PDB file of C-alpha atoms in Angstrom:
ATOM      1  CA  MET A  29      -0.820  18.242  12.295  1.00  0.00           C
ATOM      2  CA  ASN A  30       2.340  16.379  13.750  1.00  0.00           C
ATOM      3  CA  ILE A  31       2.957  12.810  13.049  1.00  0.00           C
ATOM      4  CA  VAL A  32       1.675  11.354  16.197  1.00  0.00           C
ATOM      5  CA  SER A  33      -2.072  12.788  15.422  1.00  0.00           C
ATOM      6  CA  ILE A  34      -1.352  11.497  11.691  1.00  0.00           C
ATOM      7  CA  LEU A  35      -0.532   8.309  12.680  1.00  0.00           C
ATOM      8  CA  ALA A  36      -3.293   7.925  15.008  1.00  0.00           C
ATOM      9  CA  GLU A  37      -5.955   9.399  12.268  1.00  0.00           C
ATOM     10  CA  LYS A  38      -4.431   6.479   9.924  1.00  0.00           C
ATOM     11  CA  LYS A  39      -4.513   3.994  12.791  1.00  0.00           C
ATOM     12  CA  GLU A  40      -8.746   4.880  13.034  1.00  0.00           C
ATOM     13  CA  ASN A  41      -9.578   4.994   9.055  1.00  0.00           C
ATOM     14  CA  SER A  42      -7.798   1.629   9.202  1.00  0.00           C
ATOM     15  CA  LEU A  43     -10.080   0.172  11.431  1.00  0.00           C
ATOM     16  CA  LYS A  44     -12.900   1.721  10.306  1.00  0.00           C
ATOM     17  CA  MET A  45     -12.483   0.447   6.512  1.00  0.00           C
ATOM     18  CA  LYS A  46     -11.743  -2.818   7.595  1.00  0.00           C
ATOM     19  CA  LYS A  47     -14.698  -3.008   9.968  1.00  0.00           C
ATOM     20  CA  ALA A  48     -16.616  -1.759   6.709  1.00  0.00           C
ATOM     21  CA  LEU A  49     -15.298  -4.239   4.568  1.00  0.00           C
ATOM     22  CA  TRP A  50     -15.102  -7.430   6.672  1.00  0.00           C
ATOM     23  CA  ILE A  51     -11.116  -7.564   6.753  1.00  0.00           C
ATOM     24  CA  LEU A  52      -9.786  -9.250  10.278  1.00  0.00           C
ATOM     25  CA  LEU A  53      -8.780  -6.849  12.506  1.00  0.00           C
ATOM     26  CA  LYS A  54      -5.477  -8.595  13.531  1.00  0.00           C
ATOM     27  CA  PHE A  55      -4.374  -8.110   9.447  1.00  0.00           C
ATOM     28  CA  LYS A  56      -1.736  -5.424   9.474  1.00  0.00           C
ATOM     29  CA  PRO A  57      -0.646  -2.928   7.614  1.00  0.00           C
ATOM     30  CA  LEU A  58      -3.600  -2.366   5.038  1.00  0.00           C
ATOM     31  CA  GLY A  59      -2.866  -1.868   1.325  1.00  0.00           C
ATOM     32  CA  LEU A  60      -4.259  -0.615  -1.497  1.00  0.00           C
ATOM     33  CA  ILE A  61      -3.917  -2.472  -4.703  1.00  0.00           C
ATOM     34  CA  LYS A  62      -4.007  -0.318  -7.785  1.00  0.00           C
ATOM     35  CA  ILE A  63      -2.726  -2.585 -11.000  1.00  0.00           C
ATOM     36  CA  LYS A  64      -4.510  -2.019 -14.277  1.00  0.00           C
ATOM     37  CA  ASP A  65      -3.163  -5.640 -15.757  1.00  0.00           C
ATOM     38  CA  SER A  66      -5.792  -7.796 -14.688  1.00  0.00           C
ATOM     39  CA  GLU A  67      -3.740 -11.271 -15.693  1.00  0.00           C
ATOM     40  CA  LEU A  68      -1.259  -9.974 -13.323  1.00  0.00           C
ATOM     41  CA  MET A  69      -3.787  -9.061 -10.593  1.00  0.00           C
ATOM     42  CA  ASP A  70      -5.403 -12.166 -10.952  1.00  0.00           C
ATOM     43  CA  GLU A  71      -2.052 -13.940 -10.335  1.00  0.00           C
ATOM     44  CA  LEU A  72      -1.116 -11.797  -7.172  1.00  0.00           C
ATOM     45  CA  ILE A  73      -4.474 -12.695  -5.490  1.00  0.00           C
ATOM     46  CA  ASP A  74      -3.966 -16.117  -4.492  1.00  0.00           C
ATOM     47  CA  TRP A  75      -0.584 -14.943  -2.742  1.00  0.00           C
ATOM     48  CA  LEU A  76      -1.734 -11.974  -1.245  1.00  0.00           C
ATOM     49  CA  LYS A  77      -4.468 -13.986   0.773  1.00  0.00           C
ATOM     50  CA  THR A  78      -1.485 -15.615   2.808  1.00  0.00           C
ATOM     51  CA  LEU A  79      -0.216 -12.692   3.832  1.00  0.00           C
ATOM     52  CA  PRO A  80      -0.995 -11.165   7.322  1.00  0.00           C
ATOM     53  CA  ALA A  81      -1.923  -7.944   5.984  1.00  0.00           C
ATOM     54  CA  GLY A  82      -5.143  -6.559   4.449  1.00  0.00           C
ATOM     55  CA  PHE A  83      -5.829  -5.621   0.908  1.00  0.00           C
ATOM     56  CA  VAL A  84      -8.408  -3.677  -1.191  1.00  0.00           C
ATOM     57  CA  VAL A  85      -7.925  -4.370  -4.824  1.00  0.00           C
ATOM     58  CA  TYR A  86      -8.830  -1.223  -6.830  1.00  0.00           C
ATOM     59  CA  LYS A  87     -11.088  -2.403  -9.946  1.00  0.00           C
ATOM     60  CA  LYS A  88     -12.913  -0.169 -11.641  1.00  0.00           C
ATOM     61  CA  ASN A  89     -16.474  -0.890 -12.095  1.00  0.00           C
ATOM     62  CA  ALA A  90     -16.503  -3.962 -10.111  1.00  0.00           C
ATOM     63  CA  ASN A  91     -19.161  -5.022  -7.373  1.00  0.00           C
ATOM     64  CA  THR A  92     -17.637  -4.931  -3.872  1.00  0.00           C
ATOM     65  CA  GLU A  93     -16.435  -8.577  -3.499  1.00  0.00           C
ATOM     66  CA  ILE A  94     -15.252 -10.295  -0.198  1.00  0.00           C
ATOM     67  CA  LEU A  95     -12.279 -12.907  -1.413  1.00  0.00           C
ATOM     68  CA  SER A  96     -10.932 -13.850   1.714  1.00  0.00           C
ATOM     69  CA  ASN A  97     -10.919 -12.073   5.286  1.00  0.00           C
ATOM     70  CA  ASN A  98      -7.940 -10.049   4.329  1.00  0.00           C
ATOM     71  CA  LEU A  99      -8.588  -9.270   0.885  1.00  0.00           C
ATOM     72  CA  VAL A 100     -11.542  -7.333  -0.842  1.00  0.00           C
ATOM     73  CA  ILE A 101     -12.025  -6.452  -4.200  1.00  0.00           C
ATOM     74  CA  THR A 102     -13.971  -2.953  -4.792  1.00  0.00           C
ATOM     75  CA  TRP A 103     -14.211   0.557  -6.614  1.00  0.00           C
ATOM     76  CA  GLU A 104     -15.637   2.807  -4.232  1.00  0.00           C
ATOM     77  CA  LEU A 105     -13.169   4.521  -1.934  1.00  0.00           C
ATOM     78  CA  ASP A 106     -14.204   7.747  -0.469  1.00  0.00           C
ATOM     79  CA  ASP A 107     -11.609  10.027   0.065  1.00  0.00           C
ATOM     80  CA  TRP A 108     -11.810  10.143   4.050  1.00  0.00           C
ATOM     81  CA  VAL A 109     -10.649   6.472   4.264  1.00  0.00           C
ATOM     82  CA  LEU A 110      -7.646   6.840   1.811  1.00  0.00           C
ATOM     83  CA  SER A 111      -5.458   8.145   4.928  1.00  0.00           C
ATOM     84  CA  GLY A 112      -6.515   4.713   6.100  1.00  0.00           C
ATOM     85  CA  PHE A 113      -3.952   2.525   4.151  1.00  0.00           C
ATOM     86  CA  ASP A 114      -0.610   2.430   4.727  1.00  0.00           C
ATOM     87  CA  PHE A 115       0.559   1.679   1.347  1.00  0.00           C
ATOM     88  CA  VAL A 116      -0.392   1.401  -2.526  1.00  0.00           C
ATOM     89  CA  LEU A 117       0.511  -0.652  -4.836  1.00  0.00           C
ATOM     90  CA  CYS A 118       1.169   0.506  -8.734  1.00  0.00           C
ATOM     91  CA  ASP A 119       1.778  -0.713 -11.477  1.00  0.00           C
ATOM     92  CA  ASP A 120       2.832   1.822 -14.743  1.00  0.00           C
ATOM     93  CA  GLU A 121      -0.419   3.681 -14.208  1.00  0.00           C
ATOM     94  CA  ILE A 122       0.651   5.672 -10.934  1.00  0.00           C
ATOM     95  CA  SER A 123      -1.871   8.861 -11.858  1.00  0.00           C
ATOM     96  CA  ASN A 124      -2.930  10.458  -8.719  1.00  0.00           C
ATOM     97  CA  ILE A 125       0.216   9.077  -6.648  1.00  0.00           C
ATOM     98  CA  GLU A 126       0.537  12.545  -5.051  1.00  0.00           C
ATOM     99  CA  LYS A 127      -2.846  12.230  -3.665  1.00  0.00           C
ATOM    100  CA  PHE A 128      -1.826   9.382  -1.875  1.00  0.00           C
ATOM    101  CA  ILE A 129       1.414  10.900  -0.698  1.00  0.00           C
ATOM    102  CA  LYS A 130      -0.641  14.032   0.857  1.00  0.00           C
ATOM    103  CA  LYS A 131      -2.201  11.371   3.033  1.00  0.00           C
ATOM    104  CA  GLY A 132       1.098   9.506   4.328  1.00  0.00           C
ATOM    105  CA  ILE A 133       0.608   6.392   2.149  1.00  0.00           C
ATOM    106  CA  THR A 134       3.755   4.701   1.076  1.00  0.00           C
ATOM    107  CA  PRO A 135       3.919   4.230  -2.552  1.00  0.00           C
ATOM    108  CA  ILE A 136       5.223   0.602  -3.733  1.00  0.00           C
ATOM    109  CA  VAL A 137       5.908   0.997  -7.549  1.00  0.00           C
ATOM    110  CA  SER A 138       8.239   0.062 -10.377  1.00  0.00           C
ATOM    111  CA  ARG A 139      11.471   1.296 -10.202  1.00  0.00           C
ATOM    112  CA  LYS A 140      11.379   2.428 -13.649  1.00  0.00           C
ATOM    113  CA  ASN A 141       8.494   4.764 -12.743  1.00  0.00           C
ATOM    114  CA  HIS A 142       8.173   8.536 -14.204  1.00  0.00           C
ATOM    115  CA  LEU A 143       8.400   9.824 -10.583  1.00  0.00           C
ATOM    116  CA  ASN A 144      12.019   9.328  -9.801  1.00  0.00           C
ATOM    117  CA  THR A 145      12.589  12.700  -8.454  1.00  0.00           C
ATOM    118  CA  LEU A 146       9.693  12.615  -5.991  1.00  0.00           C
ATOM    119  CA  LEU A 147      10.044   8.792  -4.989  1.00  0.00           C
ATOM    120  CA  ILE A 148      13.526   7.544  -3.186  1.00  0.00           C
ATOM    121  CA  GLU A 149      13.829   3.692  -2.127  1.00  0.00           C
ATOM    122  CA  PHE A 150      13.555   3.764   1.802  1.00  0.00           C
ATOM    123  CA  ASN A 151      16.501   2.848   3.552  1.00  0.00           C
ATOM    124  CA  PRO A 152      15.712   2.043   7.335  1.00  0.00           C
ATOM    125  CA  LEU A 153      19.588   2.100   8.592  1.00  0.00           C
ATOM    126  CA  LYS A 154      19.414   5.887   7.138  1.00  0.00           C
ATOM    127  CA  ASN A 155      15.960   6.729   7.784  1.00  0.00           C
ATOM    128  CA  GLU A 156      16.057   8.324   4.214  1.00  0.00           C
ATOM    129  CA  GLY A 157      13.257   7.564   1.407  1.00  0.00           C
ATOM    130  CA  ASN A 158       9.916   7.476   0.619  1.00  0.00           C
ATOM    131  CA  SER A 159       8.647   4.683  -1.319  1.00  0.00           C
ATOM    132  CA  PHE A 160       9.612   1.146  -1.950  1.00  0.00           C
ATOM    133  CA  PHE A 161      10.459  -0.133  -5.780  1.00  0.00           C
ATOM    134  CA  TYR A 162       9.907  -3.650  -7.404  1.00  0.00           C
ATOM    135  CA  GLU A 163      12.426  -4.459 -10.453  1.00  0.00           C
ATOM    136  CA  GLU A 164      10.293  -5.865 -12.824  1.00  0.00           C
ATOM    137  CA  THR A 165       6.641  -5.705 -13.134  1.00  0.00           C
ATOM    138  CA  ASN A 166       5.517  -9.138 -12.397  1.00  0.00           C
ATOM    139  CA  LYS A 167       4.363 -11.278  -9.479  1.00  0.00           C
ATOM    140  CA  TRP A 168       7.527 -12.582  -8.141  1.00  0.00           C
ATOM    141  CA  ASN A 169       8.999  -8.943  -7.585  1.00  0.00           C
ATOM    142  CA  ILE A 170       5.770  -7.058  -7.000  1.00  0.00           C
ATOM    143  CA  PHE A 171       5.422  -9.820  -3.912  1.00  0.00           C
ATOM    144  CA  TYR A 172       8.839  -9.721  -2.944  1.00  0.00           C
ATOM    145  CA  THR A 173       8.126  -6.000  -2.283  1.00  0.00           C
ATOM    146  CA  ILE A 174       5.374  -6.132  -0.483  1.00  0.00           C
ATOM    147  CA  VAL A 175       6.843  -8.247   1.808  1.00  0.00           C
ATOM    148  CA  ARG A 176       9.937  -6.170   1.983  1.00  0.00           C
ATOM    149  CA  TYR A 177       7.522  -3.339   2.949  1.00  0.00           C
ATOM    150  CA  MET A 178       5.617  -5.261   5.634  1.00  0.00           C
ATOM    151  CA  GLU A 179       9.261  -6.149   7.094  1.00  0.00           C
ATOM    152  CA  ASN A 180       9.700  -2.691   7.736  1.00  0.00           C
ATOM    153  CA  TYR A 181       5.987  -1.817   8.962  1.00  0.00           C
ATOM    154  CA  LYS A 182       6.399  -4.408  12.049  1.00  0.00           C
ATOM    155  CA  PHE A 183       9.146  -1.819  13.698  1.00  0.00           C
ATOM    156  CA  PRO A 184       7.149   1.521  14.707  1.00  0.00           C
ATOM    157  CA  PHE A 185      10.106   3.512  14.769  1.00  0.00           C
ATOM    158  CA  ASP A 186      10.632   2.503  11.295  1.00  0.00           C
ATOM    159  CA  ASN A 187       7.221   2.734  10.180  1.00  0.00           C
ATOM    160  CA  LYS A 188       6.949   6.260  11.702  1.00  0.00           C
ATOM    161  CA  ASN A 189       9.973   7.455   9.849  1.00  0.00           C
ATOM    162  CA  LEU A 190       8.693   6.270   6.626  1.00  0.00           C
ATOM    163  CA  VAL A 191       5.400   7.904   7.000  1.00  0.00           C
ATOM    164  CA  LYS A 192       7.380  10.996   8.018  1.00  0.00           C
ATOM    165  CA  ASN A 193       9.569  11.296   4.860  1.00  0.00           C
ATOM    166  CA  VAL A 194       6.226  10.249   2.924  1.00  0.00           C
ATOM    167  CA  LEU A 195       4.761  13.289   4.056  1.00  0.00           C
ATOM    168  CA  ASN A 196       7.825  15.493   3.866  1.00  0.00           C
ATOM    169  CA  ASN A 197       8.516  13.892   0.335  1.00  0.00           C
ATOM    170  CA  LYS A 198      11.949  12.961   1.360  1.00  0.00           C
TER     171      LYS A 198
END
């Protein structure tokens, strides 16, 4: 599958997911939030509501709950919809990250993660890297990193190169 068809599939699945979860279609990109620290997640939720992006918060055994027109909490995610996500935000618990990478989903993780041979900070000037890192696991650093990702997402050429790098593990 070439990058153009992969990006088209991602866009199609993103639209399907937004419609199913009542997230406004105008919010781009769409991110999956997988943070085990519930206190940190609660602190981030209000801030995420202010961003022009869609967010699906994965919370084990939670009922699906629509918190705003851009943020939903759920624990039911089918594999077919995963490619609709543009990024996944993980804390120290980054199991199954390879599954996300294979779907072209950009990881946003702690710089101290144990996958530093697989993940490299994206540099749009050199078109190198496949992820975004936050320095410390706190709401300020995580929010800032999401905003940096969103700035990159605005530029189709850079985003296409990022997705390509994610898929090729570069």
